Amino acid sequence: MKKVSLAAVLAAGTVALAACGSGSSGSGSDGDIMIGSVHPLTGALAGVGALMNDGAKLAVEDVNADGGIESLDGRKLTLGEGDSKGAADTGQSEAQRLISDGAVALVGTYQSDVTANVSAVAERSRVPLVIDVAVDDSILEQGYKNTFRIQPDATSMGADGADDLIALAEANGKPVKTVSYIHIEGAFGQSVFDAFKEQAESQGVQVLKEVTYPGTNFTDATTQVREAAAGNPDVIVATGYYPDQLLVAQAVKALDPDIDALYGVANGAFDDGSFPNDAGAAGENVLSANYHYGATNDEVADIRKRFEAEFGRPMETASVLSYQAVMVIAQALEEAGSDDPEDVRDAIAEIEVEDPLLAFDGPITFDETGQNENATVIVMQTKKGKVEQVFPDEFTTSEPVYPAK
Amino acid sequence: MTDTTTSPPETQPDDGKTRSGRPSLPLLPLGIVGAVVVALLLVYTVGGKDSGLVTQSIVTGLLLGGVYALVSVGLTLIFGVLGIVNFAQGAMLTLAMYLVYQMVDAGGIPVYVATLLAIPVMFLFGVLVQAALLNKLTMADNEEGPLLVTLGLSLLIVNVLLMIFGGRPKRVPSSVEGSFEVLDAIVSWERLIAFAGALLVAGALTLILRGTSFGLSIRAVSANTQGASLVGIDVRRIYAMTFGIGSACVAVAGGLMVPFLSLTPTVGEQFTILAFVIVVLGGLGSVKGAVVGGLVIGLVQTVGALYLPGTGSLILVFAVFVLVLFFRPQGIFGVKQ
């Protein structure tokens, strides 16, 4: 009897979850070409999910305002909005729904496990998926033909993050010899850490400690930071999401260990627009190696300005990537001169996007696995309450402070 | 949630002492303190960790435990008296946090003053929820109804907050930032205040339950609803007031925690499961049990993290939970049924 009641509760919970917040679907009619967007619009990641969805929305508006897809007689785009709720199975069913509604391509999804499921759907349905944000290497290791990723993968972020730290410290006359690393548990944190460690050690930098913390029920980072600081490293490196990494920065400030820098790699907090204000003194001079919108690019400045005017919130990097992903699909539609998903896929595979909106090494081009060949990270630093690009030179908006005390 | 939580409350809010009519020896509390001290001494002597690090984890664990206790006290009270497993406890915690956030952000009120103001608001909210949504079901001895209502309420709260405030993390500036050092361990003022607040709330609740006629009514309703109503106690009113007090507890918890957490519409949910663990561990309906359970879980989680990093410390929490329930199914301060 009690078991029955528990089952009833669970069933009711599922129904209630399914009932709240169903996304509006695009028309997919003959006139408009639908692009499906799958992001977490409710749940713990709803904040960034909404920003990304709005980024995709703005891109669609811009294409339409610019006359639509010329090679298809100026046909307009529409955005089919899907809510993954942050859950892999929901993301999968939303992707299926959007495809059956007529989406010719998908963008998404912010989370690696959701993206893994959605890319499987894309492969089965032969509809291209352009990943805006999802870092896990393994997504593109499946041999899929329909999945493409604009941002760098976990391994290259870890490795490039290590290279940048070593070069930045060297350039400022304070070379790094030892680091300790704090990262969130799971595929994301682990793969970034493994790549960083391999790259750093190949250049003679010792990784003294690896401290991990759980992704849930984590409300105090003091012990973890203290453990990381125990071996007197030159630098503490950190990988994780916003709330937990904010705690890490605050604990570093409180414990005040004798380090040259707190350095984020693929860090969800340290280069976020809200971080300087939220962290206060704890955020000052914190370094972060991450992919980032091109702050020195005028087109990006214009897009971000219009985004804030329309949606009332600053456009973060993840949102710029969603915008970029839609633009990649729009360009592919233009070049294919067809709205058949398989033609669009072939056009994306051959695409060359000059002047990417991100601070990358070159145009967006995809290798045979679907990874953007020129995706890279740059180093940012919180200075006087603002996130500045400080390394390498070609992207700098401000000079780095190093040692970053 | 297992059968333990869905069974009707047999315990009383002020635990074992009154049931048999004579105070029991404080063997149990002494035993727990002894076991914890021995365990910590072992960590110090043969744990192979830097002693400063161990001290830090103990301090952190105790402060965290205080926060856990604060969330659990309201939950245990509502369960002990009404027999309602309040799935909305985490969401109500979040609601209280946003209430405080709104007062600080829009009204410029200092965070701890806003917390005091949030107490009556959340109390009223709780009274209304019980009176309007739950009383009928509670009176009808319907077990599943209140569960579903509170589950629905939690979804409603979270999604309304998401609609109004969006999902981007928000911060509340504290009026007392900074930290101090004690025995080579860093203690943040904000967390210490939250800890003190937890003890204060638990103490005040105990005083109300033991020392006032209102408390006597609550205990009477908890012990025997029918008997209480026969001697003229308005059971509906007591139910509503109790749910109100349980909600006021999360107002205090929310206000004291908000300076050191990033505020999102789902921030409270991570405390729900642990609060249930703590409440069952401490003994259903026992305020003292919630406090002790909170501190024990906080310590296990942080000291355990020294040896089992990542999710390992949570596994340890659940291992301790299962172990305690194996030897003492009614929980530490629960009464045998």
XYZ file of C-alpha atoms in Angstrom:
742
model
C 0.000 0.000 0.000
C 2.806 2.370 0.899
C 4.672 1.302 -2.213
C 1.623 2.166 -4.239
C 1.519 5.623 -2.727
C 5.196 6.206 -3.463
C 4.665 5.155 -7.048
C 1.707 7.517 -7.219
C 3.897 10.362 -5.995
C 6.569 9.616 -8.558
C 4.040 9.330 -11.339
C 2.412 12.586 -10.323
C 5.817 14.233 -10.194
C 6.621 13.103 -13.702
C 3.287 14.325 -15.009
C 3.700 17.652 -13.253
C 7.221 18.051 -14.635
C 6.057 17.206 -18.104
C 3.193 19.645 -17.822
C 5.177 22.707 -16.861
C 6.823 24.782 -19.479
C 6.313 23.047 -22.788
C 8.135 24.882 -25.523
C 6.296 26.476 -28.377
C 6.950 24.735 -31.640
C 7.720 26.381 -34.914
C 5.412 26.054 -37.853
C 7.673 24.208 -40.260
C 5.394 25.240 -43.096
C 6.490 25.458 -46.711
C 7.229 29.140 -46.415
C 9.572 29.215 -43.471
C 12.597 27.073 -42.771
C 12.718 25.846 -39.200
C 15.847 25.506 -37.100
C 15.338 23.573 -33.877
C 16.882 24.894 -30.654
C 17.273 22.602 -27.630
C 18.392 24.275 -24.395
C 17.585 24.013 -20.675
C 14.800 26.598 -20.341
C 13.636 25.344 -16.937
C 15.529 23.689 -14.088
C 18.834 24.600 -12.488
C 20.445 25.828 -15.730
C 17.447 27.829 -16.920
C 19.325 31.127 -16.662
C 21.991 30.359 -19.201
C 19.567 28.230 -21.247
C 17.245 31.201 -21.754
C 20.173 33.421 -22.779
C 21.239 30.862 -25.373
C 17.728 30.462 -26.725
C 17.510 34.253 -27.027
C 20.868 34.304 -28.822
C 19.529 31.844 -31.391
C 16.340 33.893 -31.649
C 18.283 37.086 -32.377
C 20.291 35.308 -35.090
C 17.079 34.164 -36.786
C 15.680 37.715 -36.613
C 18.900 39.113 -38.082
C 18.877 36.656 -40.996
C 15.229 37.473 -41.711
C 15.786 41.227 -41.447
C 18.633 40.779 -43.901
C 16.294 39.309 -46.504
C 16.187 35.643 -45.500
C 18.024 32.910 -47.431
C 18.702 34.450 -50.832
C 19.499 31.252 -52.704
C 16.079 29.968 -51.597
C 14.155 32.994 -52.867
C 14.513 34.883 -49.621
C 12.685 32.311 -47.534
C 12.612 33.223 -43.858
C 13.855 31.254 -40.870
C 11.865 30.325 -37.768
C 13.170 28.986 -34.504
C 11.550 25.880 -33.019
C 12.166 26.116 -29.290
C 12.786 22.971 -27.264
C 13.244 22.753 -23.493
C 15.611 20.005 -22.378
C 14.910 20.858 -18.711
C 18.565 19.964 -18.231
C 17.754 16.254 -18.581
C 19.226 14.012 -21.271
C 16.046 12.058 -22.008
C 13.906 15.197 -22.232
C 16.456 16.778 -24.571
C 16.271 13.705 -26.758
C 12.472 13.738 -26.986
C 12.466 17.477 -27.663
C 14.949 16.978 -30.510
C 12.709 14.261 -31.938
C 9.677 16.509 -31.658
C 11.422 19.382 -33.431
C 12.616 17.123 -36.254
C 9.148 15.675 -36.762
C 7.838 19.259 -36.784
C 10.127 19.882 -39.751
C 13.391 21.264 -38.359
C 16.123 21.100 -41.018
C 18.924 21.489 -38.471
C 19.381 21.645 -34.691
C 21.425 23.824 -32.338
C 22.141 23.123 -28.666
C 22.404 22.134 -25.922
C 24.839 23.469 -23.247
C 25.216 20.125 -21.416
C 27.395 17.256 -22.570
C 25.083 14.411 -21.570
C 22.063 16.052 -23.208
C 24.110 16.761 -26.323
C 25.249 13.137 -26.522
C 21.612 12.033 -26.703
C 20.571 14.747 -29.130
C 23.488 13.957 -31.447
C 22.324 10.339 -31.548
C 18.869 11.538 -32.617
C 20.455 13.809 -35.230
C 22.456 10.915 -36.629
C 19.437 8.601 -36.827
C 17.266 11.258 -38.468
C 20.074 12.558 -40.718
C 19.484 16.102 -39.551
C 22.619 18.118 -38.761
C 23.251 19.260 -35.183
C 25.529 22.249 -34.630
C 26.671 22.184 -31.006
C 26.955 25.661 -29.529
C 28.163 24.599 -26.080
C 29.031 21.063 -24.886
C 32.607 20.279 -24.039
C 32.877 16.481 -23.699
C 35.308 14.910 -26.209
C 33.357 11.685 -26.476
C 30.402 13.313 -28.281
C 32.401 13.541 -31.496
C 34.181 10.224 -30.972
C 31.101 8.241 -32.055
C 31.905 8.539 -35.745
C 28.709 10.534 -36.325
C 28.403 12.371 -39.631
C 25.748 14.882 -38.576
C 27.257 16.518 -35.486
C 29.459 19.603 -35.556
C 30.979 21.605 -32.710
C 32.040 25.253 -32.816
C 33.701 25.551 -29.398
C 36.919 23.754 -28.397
C 36.527 20.314 -26.813
C 37.552 19.483 -23.244
C 40.949 18.111 -24.185
C 42.013 21.098 -26.237
C 40.706 23.499 -23.574
C 42.743 21.716 -20.897
C 45.853 21.540 -23.068
C 45.572 25.111 -24.430
C 44.814 26.317 -20.908
C 48.086 24.792 -19.709
C 50.044 26.285 -22.637
C 48.578 29.741 -22.054
C 49.311 29.685 -18.312
C 52.917 28.663 -18.862
C 53.433 31.256 -21.597
C 51.699 34.044 -19.665
C 53.715 33.398 -16.503
C 56.955 33.169 -18.482
C 56.215 36.424 -20.285
C 55.737 38.164 -16.950
C 58.978 36.885 -15.467
C 57.406 34.551 -12.909
C 57.499 31.053 -14.449
C 55.170 28.369 -13.080
C 56.810 25.299 -11.600
C 53.999 23.727 -9.603
C 50.191 23.861 -9.616
C 47.358 22.314 -7.614
C 44.062 21.633 -9.345
C 40.487 21.808 -7.983
C 37.768 20.483 -10.278
C 34.184 19.339 -10.282
C 33.626 15.609 -10.384
C 32.409 13.987 -13.593
C 33.365 13.762 -17.264
C 33.686 17.527 -17.777
C 36.053 18.284 -14.882
C 38.019 15.091 -15.264
C 38.685 15.379 -18.997
C 39.795 19.017 -18.733
C 42.049 18.132 -15.809
C 43.588 15.108 -17.571
C 44.435 17.164 -20.651
C 45.842 20.023 -18.566
C 47.979 17.652 -16.530
C 49.426 15.874 -19.533
C 50.270 19.113 -21.303
C 51.661 20.835 -18.190
C 53.836 17.900 -17.218
C 55.194 17.579 -20.746
C 56.522 21.112 -20.228
C 58.019 20.357 -16.833
C 55.277 21.823 -14.658
C 54.395 19.605 -11.717
C 50.767 18.994 -10.716
C 51.008 18.598 -6.944
C 47.412 17.831 -6.046
C 44.109 16.981 -7.679
C 41.184 17.929 -5.437
C 37.662 17.062 -6.607
C 34.285 18.151 -5.281
C 30.746 16.882 -5.942
C 28.420 18.680 -8.344
C 25.549 18.585 -5.844
C 25.299 19.613 -2.197
C 28.432 21.691 -2.463
C 28.055 24.838 -0.384
C 31.529 25.469 1.057
C 34.887 25.188 -0.703
C 37.162 26.077 2.230
C 38.397 22.544 2.895
C 39.038 21.818 -0.779
C 40.965 25.047 -1.329
C 42.972 24.482 1.820
C 43.872 21.015 0.654
C 44.914 22.353 -2.743
C 47.012 25.066 -1.109
C 48.694 22.638 1.298
C 51.562 21.764 -1.048
C 52.468 25.455 -1.629
C 51.801 25.485 -5.376
C 52.671 28.492 -7.541
C 49.165 28.531 -9.019
C 45.770 27.032 -8.118
C 43.881 25.924 -11.231
C 40.107 25.421 -11.111
C 37.416 23.926 -13.364
C 33.661 23.871 -12.652
C 30.336 25.707 -12.968
C 29.207 29.095 -11.706
C 27.904 28.596 -8.135
C 30.637 26.180 -7.072
C 33.493 28.147 -8.633
C 32.253 31.332 -6.982
C 32.662 29.474 -3.680
C 36.190 28.446 -4.715
C 37.166 32.054 -5.457
C 35.755 33.208 -2.122
C 37.572 30.453 -0.220
C 40.854 31.367 -1.933
C 40.356 34.968 -0.843
C 39.549 33.958 2.757
C 42.487 31.550 3.102
C 44.838 33.851 1.194
C 47.439 31.206 0.283
C 50.824 32.310 -1.039
C 50.137 31.722 -4.751
C 50.888 33.692 -7.905
C 47.406 33.260 -9.348
C 44.009 31.611 -9.242
C 43.573 30.363 -12.797
C 40.351 28.952 -14.223
C 40.280 26.553 -17.162
C 36.917 26.029 -18.891
C 35.596 27.756 -15.792
C 31.892 28.585 -15.707
C 32.332 31.503 -13.329
C 35.592 33.429 -13.643
C 34.885 35.112 -16.981
C 31.114 35.439 -16.532
C 29.773 38.989 -16.626
C 28.220 38.663 -13.159
C 31.353 37.283 -11.520
C 33.226 40.521 -10.675
C 30.199 41.958 -8.882
C 29.180 38.728 -7.140
C 32.674 37.831 -5.964
C 33.649 41.349 -4.885
C 37.214 41.488 -3.591
C 37.527 37.720 -4.069
C 37.141 38.173 -7.820
C 39.860 40.743 -8.388
C 42.689 39.674 -10.752
C 41.348 36.123 -11.128
C 42.532 34.603 -14.430
C 40.454 32.402 -16.702
C 41.341 30.443 -19.820
C 38.180 29.887 -21.804
C 36.632 30.329 -25.210
C 35.156 33.818 -25.331
C 33.279 36.151 -27.634
C 35.623 38.427 -29.533
C 35.608 41.548 -27.380
C 37.797 43.328 -29.938
C 35.370 42.568 -32.794
C 32.973 45.417 -33.774
C 30.305 43.099 -35.159
C 30.192 41.263 -31.823
C 29.889 44.566 -29.976
C 26.929 45.493 -32.174
C 25.199 42.132 -31.690
C 25.695 42.262 -27.929
C 24.359 45.802 -27.766
C 21.210 44.892 -29.689
C 20.793 41.721 -27.622
C 20.819 43.676 -24.377
C 18.390 46.240 -25.784
C 15.971 43.510 -26.872
C 16.204 41.020 -24.003
C 17.318 43.267 -21.153
C 20.271 41.138 -20.153
C 23.930 41.108 -21.173
C 24.777 38.526 -23.838
C 27.259 36.052 -22.390
C 29.652 33.913 -24.432
C 27.350 30.876 -24.477
C 24.639 33.032 -26.014
C 27.028 34.369 -28.661
C 27.851 30.755 -29.532
C 24.152 29.977 -30.045
C 23.939 33.004 -32.336
C 27.005 31.755 -34.184
C 25.578 28.236 -34.523
C 22.413 29.548 -36.180
C 24.549 31.689 -38.498
C 26.580 28.616 -39.509
C 23.340 26.853 -40.447
C 22.061 29.937 -42.301
C 25.279 30.131 -44.306
C 25.044 26.401 -45.064
C 21.440 26.837 -46.267
C 22.611 29.695 -48.471
C 25.487 27.697 -49.938
C 23.439 24.510 -50.386
C 20.554 26.323 -52.031
C 18.377 23.612 -50.543
C 16.509 23.036 -47.309
C 16.987 19.300 -47.409
C 18.721 18.341 -44.131
C 21.249 16.111 -45.902
C 22.261 18.917 -48.270
C 22.568 21.263 -45.309
C 24.798 18.709 -43.570
C 27.099 18.482 -46.582
C 27.324 22.263 -46.789
C 28.218 22.533 -43.084
C 30.931 19.913 -43.486
C 32.543 22.062 -46.199
C 31.863 25.441 -44.632
C 34.363 28.199 -43.983
C 33.054 30.976 -41.734
C 35.362 33.984 -41.932
C 35.471 36.367 -38.983
C 33.957 34.142 -36.313
C 32.230 35.955 -33.452
C 34.457 34.126 -30.990
C 38.098 34.862 -30.208
C 39.401 31.978 -32.337
C 42.612 31.409 -34.253
C 40.984 31.454 -37.686
C 37.786 30.796 -39.628
C 35.301 28.168 -38.474
C 36.010 24.989 -40.430
C 35.135 21.462 -39.343
C 37.428 18.440 -39.492
C 36.125 14.974 -40.394
C 34.924 14.357 -36.823
C 32.940 17.609 -36.884
C 35.230 19.591 -34.568
C 35.975 23.236 -35.387
C 39.654 23.164 -36.320
C 40.419 26.722 -35.220
C 38.627 26.757 -31.896
C 40.832 27.911 -29.073
C 40.856 29.470 -25.623
C 42.132 32.875 -24.616
C 42.990 34.163 -21.149
C 40.776 36.646 -19.362
C 41.219 38.491 -16.086
C 38.866 40.301 -13.741
C 40.235 43.807 -13.360
C 38.531 46.560 -11.419
C 35.182 44.831 -11.644
C 35.372 44.042 -15.376
C 36.325 40.927 -17.322
C 39.192 41.846 -19.676
C 40.924 39.785 -22.360
C 44.612 39.741 -21.406
C 46.352 36.996 -23.433
C 47.484 36.313 -26.156
C 48.351 39.758 -27.529
C 46.099 39.722 -30.612
C 42.946 39.624 -28.465
C 43.945 41.817 -25.519
C 41.690 44.546 -24.205
C 43.963 45.169 -21.209
C 47.419 44.272 -19.906
C 47.615 41.196 -17.624
C 48.442 41.566 -13.935
C 50.820 38.743 -13.009
C 51.508 37.579 -10.328
C 47.785 38.154 -9.925
C 47.674 39.087 -6.258
C 11.776 8.260 0.834
C 11.111 4.896 2.374
C 8.301 3.585 4.465
C 9.708 5.290 7.515
C 8.771 8.743 6.357
C 5.293 7.924 5.188
C 4.234 6.211 8.407
C 2.110 8.261 10.765
C 3.931 10.157 13.480
C 4.192 8.302 16.737
C 6.778 10.577 18.227
C 6.319 13.838 20.006
C 7.955 17.107 19.117
C 9.951 17.267 22.321
C 11.248 13.689 22.105
C 11.576 10.896 24.596
C 11.459 12.594 27.905
C 7.759 13.103 28.418
C 6.448 9.905 26.994
C 7.339 7.679 29.950
C 6.810 10.525 32.380
C 10.377 10.525 33.708
C 13.474 12.067 32.189
C 15.724 9.505 30.554
C 19.434 9.506 31.337
C 21.438 11.602 28.865
C 23.341 8.480 27.835
C 22.444 8.795 24.187
C 23.664 12.371 23.653
C 26.835 11.562 25.587
C 27.313 8.441 23.505
C 26.968 10.368 20.236
C 29.329 13.111 21.354
C 31.769 10.421 22.538
C 31.618 8.553 19.245
C 32.127 11.742 17.230
C 35.066 12.839 19.429
C 36.730 9.409 19.192
C 36.264 9.394 15.410
C 37.774 12.883 15.092
C 40.708 11.970 17.381
C 41.381 8.981 15.155
C 41.382 11.251 12.117
C 43.892 13.540 13.858
C 46.241 10.821 15.102
C 46.223 8.089 12.475
C 44.398 9.880 9.642
C 47.620 10.902 7.937
C 46.325 14.383 7.138
C 47.760 17.770 8.014
C 46.242 18.771 11.365
C 45.394 22.276 10.193
C 43.432 20.770 7.338
C 41.550 18.469 9.708
C 40.710 21.367 12.038
C 39.493 23.338 9.052
C 37.257 20.499 7.897
C 35.806 20.084 11.399
C 35.049 23.794 11.698
C 33.579 23.854 8.188
C 31.577 20.719 8.906
C 30.089 22.089 12.124
C 29.129 25.380 10.483
C 27.619 23.534 7.518
C 25.819 21.216 9.937
C 24.246 24.222 11.620
C 22.828 25.293 8.274
C 21.506 21.793 7.634
C 19.933 21.747 11.077
C 18.206 25.041 10.410
C 16.562 23.657 7.270
C 15.628 20.404 9.004
C 14.029 21.852 12.154
C 10.972 23.147 10.307
C 10.634 19.911 8.368
C 10.712 17.763 11.493
C 8.178 19.945 13.293
C 5.698 19.749 10.425
C 6.145 16.013 10.214
C 5.969 15.470 13.952
C 2.701 17.322 14.422
C 0.883 17.059 11.101
C 2.362 13.872 9.736
C 2.987 15.679 6.456
C 6.116 14.908 4.485
C 6.659 18.406 3.198
C 8.235 18.093 -0.235
C 7.991 21.860 -0.604
C 10.481 22.561 2.202
C 13.351 23.185 -0.235
C 11.227 25.358 -2.520
C 9.917 27.331 0.461
C 13.529 27.876 1.493
C 14.225 29.265 -1.967
C 11.112 31.429 -1.766
C 12.322 32.894 1.538
C 15.717 33.587 0.001
C 14.196 35.470 -2.932
C 11.995 37.381 -0.515
C 15.085 38.501 1.385
C 16.893 39.177 -1.897
C 14.039 41.366 -3.088
C 14.001 43.388 0.131
C 17.778 43.870 0.020
C 17.948 44.573 -3.698
C 14.906 46.780 -4.184
C 14.401 48.138 -0.684
C 18.014 48.565 0.357
C 17.294 46.832 3.657
C 20.296 45.146 5.362
C 20.145 41.387 4.885
C 19.656 40.426 8.529
C 16.895 42.986 9.022
C 15.246 41.629 5.867
C 15.471 38.165 7.415
C 13.556 39.358 10.472
C 10.919 40.882 8.180
C 10.689 37.659 6.172
C 9.757 35.626 9.265
C 6.169 36.906 9.647
C 5.638 36.828 5.873
C 6.675 33.200 5.583
C 4.706 32.364 8.729
C 1.571 33.750 7.100
C 2.384 31.942 3.882
C 2.627 28.658 5.797
C -0.605 29.285 7.701
C -2.392 30.013 4.429
C -1.006 26.941 2.680
C -2.128 24.700 5.527
C -5.510 26.363 5.971
C -6.367 26.577 2.295
C -4.718 23.505 0.775
C -3.802 20.958 3.365
C -6.172 21.047 6.353
C -8.935 19.137 4.679
C -6.604 16.363 3.614
C -4.809 16.246 6.962
C -8.108 16.049 8.853
C -9.317 13.256 6.576
C -6.193 11.251 7.432
C -5.345 11.170 3.755
C -1.693 10.120 3.452
C -0.963 10.683 -0.217
C -2.915 13.911 -0.638
C -0.619 16.222 1.323
C 2.404 14.640 -0.343
C 1.075 15.471 -3.779
C -0.027 18.939 -2.747
C 3.401 19.827 -1.346
C 5.104 18.345 -4.395
C 2.896 20.444 -6.634
C 3.501 23.475 -4.455
C 7.256 23.063 -4.801
C 7.016 22.879 -8.615
C 4.773 25.922 -8.592
C 7.133 27.971 -6.400
C 10.229 27.058 -8.412
C 8.639 27.855 -11.760
C 7.038 31.101 -10.613
C 10.421 32.238 -9.254
C 11.984 31.265 -12.572
C 9.376 33.292 -14.435
C 9.850 36.393 -12.294
C 13.573 36.394 -11.621
C 15.004 34.273 -14.450
C 17.589 31.607 -13.828
C 20.787 33.661 -13.710
C 22.465 33.332 -10.292
C 21.838 36.301 -8.007
C 23.827 37.466 -5.022
C 22.915 39.277 -1.849
C 25.663 41.456 -0.424
C 26.268 40.750 3.238
C 26.653 43.413 5.885
C 29.365 41.405 7.680
C 31.800 40.005 5.161
C 35.197 38.613 6.012
C 36.492 35.904 8.282
C 38.675 35.290 11.309
C 41.060 32.562 12.331
C 40.608 30.178 15.214
C 43.034 27.321 15.937
C 44.527 27.645 12.476
C 41.121 27.368 10.797
C 39.297 30.049 8.831
C 35.798 30.882 10.057
C 33.601 33.144 7.952
C 31.406 35.536 9.920
C 28.399 34.902 7.697
C 28.518 31.174 8.341
C 29.093 31.643 12.052
C 26.011 33.875 12.243
C 24.001 31.226 10.390
C 25.244 28.620 12.863
C 24.317 30.758 15.865
C 20.934 31.424 14.279
C 20.307 27.692 13.941
C 20.986 27.054 17.613
C 18.860 30.051 18.565
C 15.904 28.873 16.483
C 16.150 25.334 17.841
C 16.346 26.698 21.390
C 13.385 29.022 20.887
C 11.304 26.217 19.388
C 12.086 23.924 22.295
C 11.098 26.670 24.731
C 7.817 27.302 22.926
C 6.971 23.601 22.790
C 7.862 22.931 26.417
C 7.088 26.159 28.202
C 3.939 27.672 26.706
C 0.325 26.611 26.698
C 0.414 26.959 22.927
C 3.280 24.479 22.872
C 1.294 22.199 25.129
C -1.566 22.305 22.616
C 0.811 21.414 19.796
C 2.167 18.498 21.761
C -1.343 17.383 22.651
C -2.431 17.425 18.996
C 0.724 15.589 18.033
C 0.178 12.892 20.649
C -3.550 12.349 20.177
C -5.501 14.452 17.709
C -8.907 13.141 18.711
C -8.256 13.522 22.425
C -6.970 17.030 21.924
C -10.046 18.088 20.001
C -12.270 16.527 22.685
C -10.722 18.729 25.368
C -11.444 21.807 23.282
C -8.261 22.396 21.294
C -8.926 23.804 17.831
C -6.966 21.223 15.872
C -7.251 23.059 12.554
C -5.804 26.173 14.103
C -2.916 24.247 15.650
C -2.216 22.586 12.312
C -2.129 25.927 10.530
C 0.053 27.524 13.207
C 2.468 24.583 13.132
C 2.859 24.736 9.369
C 3.348 28.472 9.783
C 6.116 27.956 12.336
C 7.747 25.380 10.064
C 7.705 27.947 7.257
C 9.059 30.658 9.560
C 12.007 28.350 10.251
C 12.928 28.288 6.565
C 12.609 32.077 6.488
C 15.365 32.253 9.100
C 17.371 29.580 7.275
C 16.996 31.320 3.925
C 17.917 34.744 5.239
C 20.977 33.501 7.085
C 22.212 31.373 4.179
C 21.619 33.772 1.328
C 24.798 35.839 1.894
C 27.038 32.885 1.040
C 25.057 31.079 -1.652
C 24.374 31.909 -5.292
C 20.640 32.333 -5.557
C 18.863 30.366 -8.311
C 15.261 29.065 -8.363
C 16.519 25.556 -7.609
C 19.052 26.393 -4.876
C 16.860 25.033 -2.069
C 16.290 21.663 -3.682
C 19.756 20.384 -2.882
C 18.888 20.710 0.793
C 15.629 18.770 0.572
C 17.079 15.256 0.366
C 19.709 15.953 3.033
C 17.063 17.487 5.276
C 14.982 14.315 4.988
C 18.048 12.237 5.816
C 18.766 14.425 8.837
C 15.187 14.363 10.068
C 14.951 10.581 9.835
C 18.418 10.164 11.314
C 17.653 12.434 14.236
C 14.261 10.861 14.866
C 11.066 11.983 13.172
C 9.531 14.932 14.931
C 12.460 15.588 17.241
C 13.838 19.138 17.218
C 16.893 18.043 19.171
C 17.369 15.206 16.704
C 17.312 17.610 13.757
C 20.062 19.721 15.328
C 22.266 16.751 16.266
C 21.536 15.036 12.940
C 22.456 18.201 11.044
C 25.763 18.583 12.853
C 26.643 14.896 12.415
C 25.846 14.964 8.691
C 27.783 18.205 8.209
C 30.828 16.715 9.934
C 30.622 13.406 8.073
C 30.352 15.229 4.769
C 33.302 17.590 5.185
C 35.685 15.428 7.211
C 34.774 12.512 4.957
C 35.675 14.630 1.917
C 39.305 14.522 3.084
C 39.366 10.799 2.307
C 36.592 10.342 -0.233
C 36.651 13.374 -2.521
C 33.829 14.310 -4.843
C 30.577 12.429 -4.401
C 32.349 9.996 -2.056
C 31.562 12.192 0.934
C 27.847 11.984 0.132
C 28.094 8.211 -0.131
C 29.621 8.290 3.350
C 26.668 10.373 4.575
C 24.229 7.762 3.321
C 26.359 4.932 4.746
C 26.204 6.526 8.211
C 22.468 7.037 7.716
C 21.867 3.363 6.900
C 24.123 2.236 9.732
C 22.324 4.327 12.340
C 18.914 3.178 11.137
C 20.083 -0.431 11.230
C 20.886 -0.224 14.927
C 18.262 2.336 15.831
C 15.385 2.276 13.333
C 13.547 5.082 15.115
C 16.479 7.475 14.622
C 18.819 8.890 17.248
C 16.231 10.739 19.326
C 13.162 8.971 18.034
C 10.936 6.934 20.307
C 10.454 3.208 19.756
C 7.083 2.479 18.219
